[in-house]
């Protein structure tokens, strides 16, 4: 990916203001109690129940509604959204705006801009994915978005400005230009909201409505292209729903948070697999001597440290679910040659996720990549706990480096789905977008 922007500056990123839907603070217990992680990060069912009990108006009732059938769930979300708007729980801001969003936890600082981004397909070279998607998830998100006529949570997209200095504190930042300059000026004003969520992140939000500021952001972003950091399924959903509406409609745009990672680098974490129907003993038997296998009688943090060391030398995984950790690494080269597609670039063939899916899941374990067989979990401890609870196997992964992700995206090569987790992710519930308002 050309991180300085596509050749045609008129075909770069186009982010437009929206009349954001936001919680009315006086109508809810607290802003922190009504927010949620993105829908696919909520650890179900425990996390879902925790969020539902945090506040009767928690956003999880819109992004993960509970009912007997998919149709009933989506209808329930639409009815809940309509009721909250009618009751004044949520309200649209009086004028269209872009929103400066800040997250801070200790030394970690992230700032970006929320708005509606014009949609484009990967071939346009403007917004590039790096992961495949699952059809059933896209269908579910499309049905929810279609029924509610709303973008309920922003995607996380990144771009890189010419400023190569990472920012850790406002006092040490280099003098920004373009979007960075607008963000800097906006920070001097009181925020629309400020809250701290239970994960320790402090969140602040400002609106940008001044025509000169909006024009400066528009001109700057038109020179750049973006990488989807988090939200591949929702981006695919945006593209699907765009085809169902006439050109020029609000469905030509989708809600996103844009982060300049030259100033605010993201963290890259692994996404783990939970194999519901495969006990650890059977998984190890199927592996045999095709990988090196070592059992570790150590706590989780120490096991992850061993995994990190092993992953620096070869493909490596931790299997858990029987009360211990089993390091699986150093795969047989002949086995890899037989099972990993040879037509892809070497960087793709060497990914842990590629070898996991092509060699372990497809060839040795013969497990379909379907929800009844595999769950994808961001939280390491939760993956282990759930594997022990269901008698299955948790496959703990080591994160891939961000530069590998960008290099593959630049080549137009998508990684196996759920290969990476970029963060910190925006809190869901701070800004929503109604498709009936634009």
PDB file of C-alpha atoms in Angstrom, residues 263-393:
ATOM      1  CA  UNK A 263       1.386  10.095  15.027  1.00  0.00           C
ATOM      2  CA  UNK A 264      -0.575   7.523  17.032  1.00  0.00           C
ATOM      3  CA  UNK A 265       0.661   3.966  16.389  1.00  0.00           C
ATOM      4  CA  UNK A 266      -1.837   1.210  17.084  1.00  0.00           C
ATOM      5  CA  UNK A 267      -1.186  -1.963  19.031  1.00  0.00           C
ATOM      6  CA  UNK A 268      -1.509  -5.280  17.206  1.00  0.00           C
ATOM      7  CA  UNK A 269      -2.796  -8.256  19.173  1.00  0.00           C
ATOM      8  CA  UNK A 270      -3.625 -11.839  18.276  1.00  0.00           C
ATOM      9  CA  UNK A 271      -7.093 -13.346  17.929  1.00  0.00           C
ATOM     10  CA  UNK A 272      -7.370 -16.812  19.399  1.00  0.00           C
ATOM     11  CA  UNK A 273      -9.396 -19.835  18.260  1.00  0.00           C
ATOM     12  CA  UNK A 274     -11.728 -21.926  20.401  1.00  0.00           C
ATOM     13  CA  UNK A 275     -12.393 -25.375  18.901  1.00  0.00           C
ATOM     14  CA  UNK A 276     -15.622 -26.457  20.564  1.00  0.00           C
ATOM     15  CA  UNK A 277     -15.642 -30.107  19.536  1.00  0.00           C
ATOM     16  CA  UNK A 278     -11.952 -31.013  19.610  1.00  0.00           C
ATOM     17  CA  UNK A 279     -10.514 -32.120  22.977  1.00  0.00           C
ATOM     18  CA  UNK A 280      -6.852 -31.323  23.569  1.00  0.00           C
ATOM     19  CA  UNK A 281      -5.853 -34.990  23.723  1.00  0.00           C
ATOM     20  CA  UNK A 282      -7.353 -35.686  20.312  1.00  0.00           C
ATOM     21  CA  UNK A 283      -5.739 -32.542  18.869  1.00  0.00           C
ATOM     22  CA  UNK A 284      -2.322 -33.670  20.068  1.00  0.00           C
ATOM     23  CA  UNK A 285      -2.843 -37.214  18.787  1.00  0.00           C
ATOM     24  CA  UNK A 286      -3.652 -35.862  15.311  1.00  0.00           C
ATOM     25  CA  UNK A 287      -0.520 -33.714  15.309  1.00  0.00           C
ATOM     26  CA  UNK A 288       1.711 -36.673  16.121  1.00  0.00           C
ATOM     27  CA  UNK A 289       5.296 -35.926  15.156  1.00  0.00           C
ATOM     28  CA  UNK A 290       4.461 -33.407  12.399  1.00  0.00           C
ATOM     29  CA  UNK A 291       5.184 -30.539  14.848  1.00  0.00           C
ATOM     30  CA  UNK A 292       7.350 -30.364  17.934  1.00  0.00           C
ATOM     31  CA  UNK A 293       5.100 -30.569  21.008  1.00  0.00           C
ATOM     32  CA  UNK A 294       6.144 -29.562  24.540  1.00  0.00           C
ATOM     33  CA  UNK A 295       3.897 -29.502  27.615  1.00  0.00           C
ATOM     34  CA  UNK A 296       4.312 -26.458  29.864  1.00  0.00           C
ATOM     35  CA  UNK A 297       3.251 -26.690  33.515  1.00  0.00           C
ATOM     36  CA  UNK A 298       3.444 -22.930  34.026  1.00  0.00           C
ATOM     37  CA  UNK A 299       0.939 -20.054  34.471  1.00  0.00           C
ATOM     38  CA  UNK A 300      -0.546 -18.349  31.422  1.00  0.00           C
ATOM     39  CA  UNK A 301       1.806 -15.314  31.376  1.00  0.00           C
ATOM     40  CA  UNK A 302       4.863 -17.581  31.381  1.00  0.00           C
ATOM     41  CA  UNK A 303       3.365 -19.806  28.701  1.00  0.00           C
ATOM     42  CA  UNK A 304       2.753 -16.759  26.505  1.00  0.00           C
ATOM     43  CA  UNK A 305       6.363 -15.689  26.976  1.00  0.00           C
ATOM     44  CA  UNK A 306       7.508 -19.117  25.780  1.00  0.00           C
ATOM     45  CA  UNK A 307       5.143 -18.800  22.812  1.00  0.00           C
ATOM     46  CA  UNK A 308       6.601 -15.414  21.893  1.00  0.00           C
ATOM     47  CA  UNK A 309      10.131 -16.809  21.911  1.00  0.00           C
ATOM     48  CA  UNK A 310       9.141 -19.815  19.811  1.00  0.00           C
ATOM     49  CA  UNK A 311       7.184 -17.661  17.344  1.00  0.00           C
ATOM     50  CA  UNK A 312      10.332 -15.684  16.570  1.00  0.00           C
ATOM     51  CA  UNK A 313      11.824 -18.823  15.026  1.00  0.00           C
ATOM     52  CA  UNK A 314       8.937 -20.747  13.457  1.00  0.00           C
ATOM     53  CA  UNK A 315       5.172 -21.093  13.386  1.00  0.00           C
ATOM     54  CA  UNK A 316       4.082 -21.618  16.988  1.00  0.00           C
ATOM     55  CA  UNK A 317       0.857 -22.051  18.970  1.00  0.00           C
ATOM     56  CA  UNK A 318      -0.273 -22.814  22.503  1.00  0.00           C
ATOM     57  CA  UNK A 319      -3.001 -25.418  22.924  1.00  0.00           C
ATOM     58  CA  UNK A 320      -5.034 -25.189  26.123  1.00  0.00           C
ATOM     59  CA  UNK A 321      -8.176 -26.692  27.596  1.00  0.00           C
ATOM     60  CA  UNK A 322      -6.965 -29.586  29.748  1.00  0.00           C
ATOM     61  CA  UNK A 323      -5.462 -27.549  32.574  1.00  0.00           C
ATOM     62  CA  UNK A 324      -2.015 -27.264  30.970  1.00  0.00           C
ATOM     63  CA  UNK A 325      -0.408 -25.513  28.015  1.00  0.00           C
ATOM     64  CA  UNK A 326       1.086 -27.378  25.076  1.00  0.00           C
ATOM     65  CA  UNK A 327       3.541 -25.521  22.846  1.00  0.00           C
ATOM     66  CA  UNK A 328       3.232 -26.655  19.240  1.00  0.00           C
ATOM     67  CA  UNK A 329       5.988 -25.362  16.952  1.00  0.00           C
ATOM     68  CA  UNK A 330       8.596 -26.282  14.311  1.00  0.00           C
ATOM     69  CA  UNK A 331       6.253 -27.834  11.726  1.00  0.00           C
ATOM     70  CA  UNK A 332       7.571 -30.410   9.283  1.00  0.00           C
ATOM     71  CA  UNK A 333       8.686 -28.600   6.131  1.00  0.00           C
ATOM     72  CA  UNK A 334       7.375 -31.349   3.872  1.00  0.00           C
ATOM     73  CA  UNK A 335       3.959 -31.110   5.506  1.00  0.00           C
ATOM     74  CA  UNK A 336       3.900 -27.341   4.932  1.00  0.00           C
ATOM     75  CA  UNK A 337       4.847 -27.813   1.290  1.00  0.00           C
ATOM     76  CA  UNK A 338       1.927 -30.210   0.820  1.00  0.00           C
ATOM     77  CA  UNK A 339      -0.723 -28.203   2.671  1.00  0.00           C
ATOM     78  CA  UNK A 340       0.001 -24.458   2.292  1.00  0.00           C
ATOM     79  CA  UNK A 341      -0.985 -22.929  -1.085  1.00  0.00           C
ATOM     80  CA  UNK A 342       2.187 -22.229  -3.040  1.00  0.00           C
ATOM     81  CA  UNK A 343       0.836 -19.460  -5.279  1.00  0.00           C
ATOM     82  CA  UNK A 344       0.743 -16.854  -2.483  1.00  0.00           C
ATOM     83  CA  UNK A 345       3.689 -14.633  -1.423  1.00  0.00           C
ATOM     84  CA  UNK A 346       6.154 -16.116   1.054  1.00  0.00           C
ATOM     85  CA  UNK A 347       5.075 -13.665   3.783  1.00  0.00           C
ATOM     86  CA  UNK A 348       1.518 -15.006   3.515  1.00  0.00           C
ATOM     87  CA  UNK A 349       2.582 -18.665   3.458  1.00  0.00           C
ATOM     88  CA  UNK A 350       4.631 -18.160   6.628  1.00  0.00           C
ATOM     89  CA  UNK A 351       1.851 -16.556   8.683  1.00  0.00           C
ATOM     90  CA  UNK A 352       0.837 -18.464  11.797  1.00  0.00           C
ATOM     91  CA  UNK A 353      -2.810 -18.048  10.782  1.00  0.00           C
ATOM     92  CA  UNK A 354      -2.112 -19.484   7.328  1.00  0.00           C
ATOM     93  CA  UNK A 355      -0.407 -22.588   8.723  1.00  0.00           C
ATOM     94  CA  UNK A 356      -3.081 -22.968  11.394  1.00  0.00           C
ATOM     95  CA  UNK A 357      -5.917 -22.995   8.888  1.00  0.00           C
ATOM     96  CA  UNK A 358      -4.236 -24.784   5.976  1.00  0.00           C
ATOM     97  CA  UNK A 359      -2.194 -27.362   7.871  1.00  0.00           C
ATOM     98  CA  UNK A 360      -3.764 -27.896  11.296  1.00  0.00           C
ATOM     99  CA  UNK A 361      -7.465 -27.116  10.878  1.00  0.00           C
ATOM    100  CA  UNK A 362      -7.962 -28.291   7.288  1.00  0.00           C
ATOM    101  CA  UNK A 363      -5.442 -31.138   6.995  1.00  0.00           C
ATOM    102  CA  UNK A 364      -4.657 -32.622  10.422  1.00  0.00           C
ATOM    103  CA  UNK A 365      -7.780 -31.821  12.426  1.00  0.00           C
ATOM    104  CA  UNK A 366     -10.266 -31.607   9.532  1.00  0.00           C
ATOM    105  CA  UNK A 367     -12.360 -28.944  11.260  1.00  0.00           C
ATOM    106  CA  UNK A 368     -14.684 -26.782   9.127  1.00  0.00           C
ATOM    107  CA  UNK A 369     -14.347 -23.035   9.592  1.00  0.00           C
ATOM    108  CA  UNK A 370     -17.940 -22.687  10.782  1.00  0.00           C
ATOM    109  CA  UNK A 371     -19.360 -21.059  13.947  1.00  0.00           C
ATOM    110  CA  UNK A 372     -20.479 -24.361  15.446  1.00  0.00           C
ATOM    111  CA  UNK A 373     -16.889 -25.600  15.285  1.00  0.00           C
ATOM    112  CA  UNK A 374     -14.710 -22.489  15.770  1.00  0.00           C
ATOM    113  CA  UNK A 375     -15.109 -19.334  17.839  1.00  0.00           C
ATOM    114  CA  UNK A 376     -12.751 -16.367  17.587  1.00  0.00           C
ATOM    115  CA  UNK A 377     -11.833 -14.729  20.895  1.00  0.00           C
ATOM    116  CA  UNK A 378      -9.723 -11.643  21.563  1.00  0.00           C
ATOM    117  CA  UNK A 379      -9.227 -12.301  25.284  1.00  0.00           C
ATOM    118  CA  UNK A 380      -6.551 -14.898  26.039  1.00  0.00           C
ATOM    119  CA  UNK A 381      -7.747 -15.908  29.500  1.00  0.00           C
ATOM    120  CA  UNK A 382     -11.336 -16.164  28.288  1.00  0.00           C
ATOM    121  CA  UNK A 383     -10.286 -18.497  25.475  1.00  0.00           C
ATOM    122  CA  UNK A 384      -8.587 -20.816  27.976  1.00  0.00           C
ATOM    123  CA  UNK A 385     -11.504 -20.705  30.404  1.00  0.00           C
ATOM    124  CA  UNK A 386     -14.093 -21.457  27.762  1.00  0.00           C
ATOM    125  CA  UNK A 387     -12.032 -24.314  26.318  1.00  0.00           C
ATOM    126  CA  UNK A 388     -11.843 -25.913  29.760  1.00  0.00           C
ATOM    127  CA  UNK A 389     -15.560 -25.344  30.272  1.00  0.00           C
ATOM    128  CA  UNK A 390     -16.665 -27.069  27.041  1.00  0.00           C
ATOM    129  CA  UNK A 391     -13.907 -29.674  26.902  1.00  0.00           C
ATOM    130  CA  UNK A 392     -12.511 -28.198  23.704  1.00  0.00           C
ATOM    131  CA  UNK A 393      -9.197 -26.753  22.611  1.00  0.00           C
TER     132      UNK A 393
END
